[in-house]
């Protein structure tokens, strides 16, 4: 008795259908832009000069 060939699905057609579905969903979905969090920040403090350092300590680790 001869073996029958098993029916196969063409993989090229499946890839085409997958890409078409992907493009369809990308085009039809709505993308909401994130507007962020609305908040009022406190005003910046005036910038002061850094303190003058008279003695510097150097540490060298080996």
PDB file of N, CA and C in Angstrom:
ATOM      1  N   UNK A   1       0.837  -1.159   0.000  1.00  0.00           N
ATOM      2  CA  UNK A   1       0.000   0.000   0.000  1.00  0.00           C
ATOM      3  C   UNK A   1       0.900   1.246   0.000  1.00  0.00           C
ATOM      4  N   UNK A   2       0.605   2.204  -0.859  1.00  0.00           N
ATOM      5  CA  UNK A   2       1.415   3.422  -0.982  1.00  0.00           C
ATOM      6  C   UNK A   2       1.000   4.443   0.067  1.00  0.00           C
ATOM      7  N   UNK A   3       2.000   5.172   0.589  1.00  0.00           N
ATOM      8  CA  UNK A   3       1.701   6.203   1.587  1.00  0.00           C
ATOM      9  C   UNK A   3       1.192   7.448   0.886  1.00  0.00           C
ATOM     10  N   UNK A   4       0.190   8.044   1.464  1.00  0.00           N
ATOM     11  CA  UNK A   4      -0.344   9.285   0.902  1.00  0.00           C
ATOM     12  C   UNK A   4       0.504  10.460   1.382  1.00  0.00           C
ATOM     13  N   UNK A   5       0.625  11.435   0.524  1.00  0.00           N
ATOM     14  CA  UNK A   5       1.362  12.641   0.905  1.00  0.00           C
ATOM     15  C   UNK A   5       0.500  13.461   1.865  1.00  0.00           C
ATOM     16  N   UNK A   6       1.101  13.880   2.953  1.00  0.00           N
ATOM     17  CA  UNK A   6       0.369  14.675   3.938  1.00  0.00           C
ATOM     18  C   UNK A   6       0.173  16.079   3.381  1.00  0.00           C
ATOM     19  N   UNK A   7      -1.021  16.630   3.517  1.00  0.00           N
ATOM     20  CA  UNK A   7      -1.239  17.992   3.014  1.00  0.00           C
ATOM     21  C   UNK A   7      -0.415  18.991   3.833  1.00  0.00           C
ATOM     22  N   UNK A   8       0.209  19.923   3.147  1.00  0.00           N
ATOM     23  CA  UNK A   8       1.054  20.917   3.806  1.00  0.00           C
ATOM     24  C   UNK A   8       0.529  22.312   3.503  1.00  0.00           C
ATOM     25  N   UNK A   9       0.732  23.194   4.432  1.00  0.00           N
ATOM     26  CA  UNK A   9       0.356  24.585   4.242  1.00  0.00           C
ATOM     27  C   UNK A   9       1.588  25.318   3.725  1.00  0.00           C
ATOM     28  N   UNK A  10       1.388  26.111   2.688  1.00  0.00           N
ATOM     29  CA  UNK A  10       2.495  26.852   2.104  1.00  0.00           C
ATOM     30  C   UNK A  10       2.979  27.900   3.110  1.00  0.00           C
ATOM     31  N   UNK A  11       4.230  27.801   3.530  1.00  0.00           N
ATOM     32  CA  UNK A  11       4.770  28.710   4.544  1.00  0.00           C
ATOM     33  C   UNK A  11       4.908  30.125   4.003  1.00  0.00           C
ATOM     34  N   UNK A  12       5.138  30.284   2.715  1.00  0.00           N
ATOM     35  CA  UNK A  12       5.255  31.619   2.133  1.00  0.00           C
ATOM     36  C   UNK A  12       3.959  32.385   2.249  1.00  0.00           C
ATOM     37  N   UNK A  13       2.851  31.718   2.043  1.00  0.00           N
ATOM     38  CA  UNK A  13       1.546  32.373   2.177  1.00  0.00           C
ATOM     39  C   UNK A  13       1.275  32.758   3.627  1.00  0.00           C
ATOM     40  N   UNK A  14       1.696  31.924   4.554  1.00  0.00           N
ATOM     41  CA  UNK A  14       1.487  32.232   5.968  1.00  0.00           C
ATOM     42  C   UNK A  14       2.272  33.477   6.372  1.00  0.00           C
ATOM     43  N   UNK A  15       3.477  33.618   5.861  1.00  0.00           N
ATOM     44  CA  UNK A  15       4.277  34.802   6.177  1.00  0.00           C
ATOM     45  C   UNK A  15       3.619  36.044   5.597  1.00  0.00           C
ATOM     46  N   UNK A  16       3.097  35.954   4.384  1.00  0.00           N
ATOM     47  CA  UNK A  16       2.418  37.098   3.774  1.00  0.00           C
ATOM     48  C   UNK A  16       1.198  37.510   4.590  1.00  0.00           C
ATOM     49  N   UNK A  17       0.431  36.537   5.020  1.00  0.00           N
ATOM     50  CA  UNK A  17      -0.762  36.833   5.813  1.00  0.00           C
ATOM     51  C   UNK A  17      -0.367  37.456   7.153  1.00  0.00           C
ATOM     52  N   UNK A  18       0.695  36.948   7.772  1.00  0.00           N
ATOM     53  CA  UNK A  18       1.140  37.496   9.052  1.00  0.00           C
ATOM     54  C   UNK A  18       1.571  38.949   8.895  1.00  0.00           C
ATOM     55  N   UNK A  19       2.315  39.261   7.834  1.00  0.00           N
ATOM     56  CA  UNK A  19       2.742  40.641   7.620  1.00  0.00           C
ATOM     57  C   UNK A  19       1.561  41.549   7.303  1.00  0.00           C
ATOM     58  N   UNK A  20       0.595  41.072   6.549  1.00  0.00           N
ATOM     59  CA  UNK A  20      -0.585  41.879   6.257  1.00  0.00           C
ATOM     60  C   UNK A  20      -1.385  42.166   7.525  1.00  0.00           C
ATOM     61  N   UNK A  21      -1.531  41.160   8.381  1.00  0.00           N
ATOM     62  CA  UNK A  21      -2.228  41.384   9.648  1.00  0.00           C
ATOM     63  C   UNK A  21      -1.464  42.360  10.534  1.00  0.00           C
ATOM     64  N   UNK A  22      -0.149  42.249  10.561  1.00  0.00           N
ATOM     65  CA  UNK A  22       0.660  43.166  11.352  1.00  0.00           C
ATOM     66  C   UNK A  22       0.493  44.599  10.868  1.00  0.00           C
ATOM     67  N   UNK A  23       0.553  44.804   9.570  1.00  0.00           N
ATOM     68  CA  UNK A  23       0.378  46.143   9.002  1.00  0.00           C
ATOM     69  C   UNK A  23      -1.029  46.656   9.283  1.00  0.00           C
ATOM     70  N   UNK A  24      -2.031  45.789   9.161  1.00  0.00           N
ATOM     71  CA  UNK A  24      -3.410  46.185   9.426  1.00  0.00           C
ATOM     72  C   UNK A  24      -3.563  46.692  10.855  1.00  0.00           C
ATOM     73  N   UNK A  25      -3.044  45.934  11.825  1.00  0.00           N
ATOM     74  CA  UNK A  25      -3.187  46.345  13.216  1.00  0.00           C
ATOM     75  C   UNK A  25      -2.372  47.592  13.525  1.00  0.00           C
ATOM     76  N   UNK A  26      -1.224  47.762  12.907  1.00  0.00           N
ATOM     77  CA  UNK A  26      -0.435  48.974  13.131  1.00  0.00           C
ATOM     78  C   UNK A  26      -1.148  50.205  12.590  1.00  0.00           C
ATOM     79  N   UNK A  27      -1.827  50.063  11.459  1.00  0.00           N
ATOM     80  CA  UNK A  27      -2.497  51.207  10.839  1.00  0.00           C
ATOM     81  C   UNK A  27      -3.798  51.539  11.557  1.00  0.00           C
ATOM     82  N   UNK A  28      -4.521  50.544  12.024  1.00  0.00           N
ATOM     83  CA  UNK A  28      -5.852  50.784  12.578  1.00  0.00           C
ATOM     84  C   UNK A  28      -5.850  51.139  14.059  1.00  0.00           C
ATOM     85  N   UNK A  29      -4.779  50.856  14.781  1.00  0.00           N
ATOM     86  CA  UNK A  29      -4.778  51.177  16.206  1.00  0.00           C
ATOM     87  C   UNK A  29      -4.502  52.656  16.409  1.00  0.00           C
ATOM     88  N   UNK A  30      -5.046  53.178  17.480  1.00  0.00           N
ATOM     89  CA  UNK A  30      -4.799  54.579  17.811  1.00  0.00           C
ATOM     90  C   UNK A  30      -3.704  54.635  18.864  1.00  0.00           C
ATOM     91  N   UNK A  31      -2.818  55.559  18.694  1.00  0.00           N
ATOM     92  CA  UNK A  31      -1.715  55.712  19.632  1.00  0.00           C
ATOM     93  C   UNK A  31      -1.964  56.982  20.438  1.00  0.00           C
ATOM     94  N   UNK A  32      -2.074  56.815  21.741  1.00  0.00           N
ATOM     95  CA  UNK A  32      -2.272  57.961  22.612  1.00  0.00           C
ATOM     96  C   UNK A  32      -0.909  58.467  23.060  1.00  0.00           C
ATOM     97  N   UNK A  33      -0.701  59.761  22.896  1.00  0.00           N
ATOM     98  CA  UNK A  33       0.567  60.327  23.328  1.00  0.00           C
ATOM     99  C   UNK A  33       0.509  60.601  24.823  1.00  0.00           C
ATOM    100  N   UNK A  34       1.574  60.299  25.482  1.00  0.00           N
ATOM    101  CA  UNK A  34       1.652  60.512  26.922  1.00  0.00           C
ATOM    102  C   UNK A  34       1.925  61.982  27.172  1.00  0.00           C
ATOM    103  N   UNK A  35       1.001  62.628  27.860  1.00  0.00           N
ATOM    104  CA  UNK A  35       1.151  64.061  28.098  1.00  0.00           C
ATOM    105  C   UNK A  35       2.012  64.345  29.320  1.00  0.00           C
ATOM    106  N   UNK A  36       2.341  63.348  30.086  1.00  0.00           N
ATOM    107  CA  UNK A  36       3.185  63.542  31.259  1.00  0.00           C
ATOM    108  C   UNK A  36       2.369  63.935  32.472  1.00  0.00           C
ATOM    109  N   UNK A  37       3.065  64.263  33.519  1.00  0.00           N
ATOM    110  CA  UNK A  37       2.416  64.651  34.771  1.00  0.00           C
ATOM    111  C   UNK A  37       2.445  66.168  34.864  1.00  0.00           C
ATOM    112  N   UNK A  38       1.278  66.756  35.042  1.00  0.00           N
ATOM    113  CA  UNK A  38       1.202  68.205  35.183  1.00  0.00           C
ATOM    114  C   UNK A  38       1.469  68.575  36.636  1.00  0.00           C
ATOM    115  N   UNK A  39       2.528  69.315  36.855  1.00  0.00           N
ATOM    116  CA  UNK A  39       2.833  69.787  38.202  1.00  0.00           C
ATOM    117  C   UNK A  39       3.616  71.083  38.118  1.00  0.00           C
ATOM    118  N   UNK A  40       3.476  71.861  39.152  1.00  0.00           N
ATOM    119  CA  UNK A  40       4.177  73.135  39.213  1.00  0.00           C
ATOM    120  C   UNK A  40       5.383  72.963  40.127  1.00  0.00           C
ATOM    121  N   UNK A  41       6.567  73.203  39.597  1.00  0.00           N
ATOM    122  CA  UNK A  41       7.784  73.038  40.362  1.00  0.00           C
ATOM    123  C   UNK A  41       8.095  74.316  41.125  1.00  0.00           C
ATOM    124  N   UNK A  42       8.746  74.185  42.275  1.00  0.00           N
ATOM    125  CA  UNK A  42       9.118  75.382  43.027  1.00  0.00           C
ATOM    126  C   UNK A  42      10.204  76.153  42.276  1.00  0.00           C
ATOM    127  N   UNK A  43      10.283  77.459  42.514  1.00  0.00           N
ATOM    128  CA  UNK A  43      11.309  78.238  41.815  1.00  0.00           C
ATOM    129  C   UNK A  43      12.707  77.824  42.264  1.00  0.00           C
ATOM    130  N   UNK A  44      13.673  78.002  41.372  1.00  0.00           N
ATOM    131  CA  UNK A  44      15.054  77.644  41.688  1.00  0.00           C
ATOM    132  C   UNK A  44      15.642  78.648  42.674  1.00  0.00           C
ATOM    133  N   UNK A  45      16.466  78.132  43.573  1.00  0.00           N
ATOM    134  CA  UNK A  45      17.139  79.003  44.523  1.00  0.00           C
ATOM    135  C   UNK A  45      18.269  79.730  43.808  1.00  0.00           C
ATOM    136  N   UNK A  46      18.637  80.855  44.382  1.00  0.00           N
ATOM    137  CA  UNK A  46      19.737  81.599  43.786  1.00  0.00           C
ATOM    138  C   UNK A  46      21.022  80.795  43.933  1.00  0.00           C
ATOM    139  N   UNK A  47      21.831  80.816  42.895  1.00  0.00           N
ATOM    140  CA  UNK A  47      23.074  80.059  42.932  1.00  0.00           C
ATOM    141  C   UNK A  47      24.116  80.831  43.734  1.00  0.00           C
ATOM    142  N   UNK A  48      24.725  80.136  44.669  1.00  0.00           N
ATOM    143  CA  UNK A  48      25.780  80.743  45.476  1.00  0.00           C
ATOM    144  C   UNK A  48      27.113  80.133  45.072  1.00  0.00           C
ATOM    145  N   UNK A  49      28.175  80.859  45.306  1.00  0.00           N
ATOM    146  CA  UNK A  49      29.505  80.350  44.998  1.00  0.00           C
ATOM    147  C   UNK A  49      29.860  79.246  45.988  1.00  0.00           C
ATOM    148  N   UNK A  50      30.559  78.212  45.524  1.00  0.00           N
ATOM    149  CA  UNK A  50      30.956  77.143  46.448  1.00  0.00           C
ATOM    150  C   UNK A  50      31.972  77.672  47.458  1.00  0.00           C
ATOM    151  N   UNK A  51      32.007  77.086  48.648  1.00  0.00           N
ATOM    152  CA  UNK A  51      32.954  77.569  49.662  1.00  0.00           C
ATOM    153  C   UNK A  51      34.397  77.307  49.230  1.00  0.00           C
ATOM    154  N   UNK A  52      35.280  78.174  49.660  1.00  0.00           N
ATOM    155  CA  UNK A  52      36.697  78.044  49.323  1.00  0.00           C
ATOM    156  C   UNK A  52      37.330  77.027  50.268  1.00  0.00           C
ATOM    157  N   UNK A  53      38.014  76.045  49.696  1.00  0.00           N
ATOM    158  CA  UNK A  53      38.673  75.012  50.491  1.00  0.00           C
ATOM    159  C   UNK A  53      40.147  75.383  50.600  1.00  0.00           C
ATOM    160  N   UNK A  54      40.613  75.592  51.838  1.00  0.00           N
ATOM    161  CA  UNK A  54      41.992  76.023  52.038  1.00  0.00           C
ATOM    162  C   UNK A  54      42.951  74.842  52.060  1.00  0.00           C
ATOM    163  N   UNK A  55      42.543  73.728  52.614  1.00  0.00           N
ATOM    164  CA  UNK A  55      43.430  72.571  52.712  1.00  0.00           C
ATOM    165  C   UNK A  55      42.806  71.421  51.933  1.00  0.00           C
ATOM    166  N   UNK A  56      43.596  70.842  51.026  1.00  0.00           N
ATOM    167  CA  UNK A  56      43.107  69.722  50.233  1.00  0.00           C
ATOM    168  C   UNK A  56      43.816  68.453  50.688  1.00  0.00           C
ATOM    169  N   UNK A  57      43.089  67.368  50.764  1.00  0.00           N
ATOM    170  CA  UNK A  57      43.646  66.086  51.170  1.00  0.00           C
ATOM    171  C   UNK A  57      43.609  65.165  49.959  1.00  0.00           C
ATOM    172  N   UNK A  58      44.776  64.619  49.614  1.00  0.00           N
ATOM    173  CA  UNK A  58      44.871  63.680  48.502  1.00  0.00           C
ATOM    174  C   UNK A  58      45.100  62.292  49.074  1.00  0.00           C
ATOM    175  N   UNK A  59      44.351  61.322  48.603  1.00  0.00           N
ATOM    176  CA  UNK A  59      44.469  59.949  49.060  1.00  0.00           C
ATOM    177  C   UNK A  59      44.704  59.075  47.845  1.00  0.00           C
ATOM    178  N   UNK A  60      45.773  58.290  47.902  1.00  0.00           N
ATOM    179  CA  UNK A  60      46.098  57.427  46.772  1.00  0.00           C
ATOM    180  C   UNK A  60      46.045  55.985  47.253  1.00  0.00           C
ATOM    181  N   UNK A  61      45.225  55.176  46.611  1.00  0.00           N
ATOM    182  CA  UNK A  61      45.083  53.770  46.967  1.00  0.00           C
ATOM    183  C   UNK A  61      45.750  52.918  45.909  1.00  0.00           C
ATOM    184  N   UNK A  62      46.452  51.912  46.371  1.00  0.00           N
ATOM    185  CA  UNK A  62      47.122  51.000  45.431  1.00  0.00           C
ATOM    186  C   UNK A  62      46.419  49.680  45.387  1.00  0.00           C
TER     187      UNK A  62
END
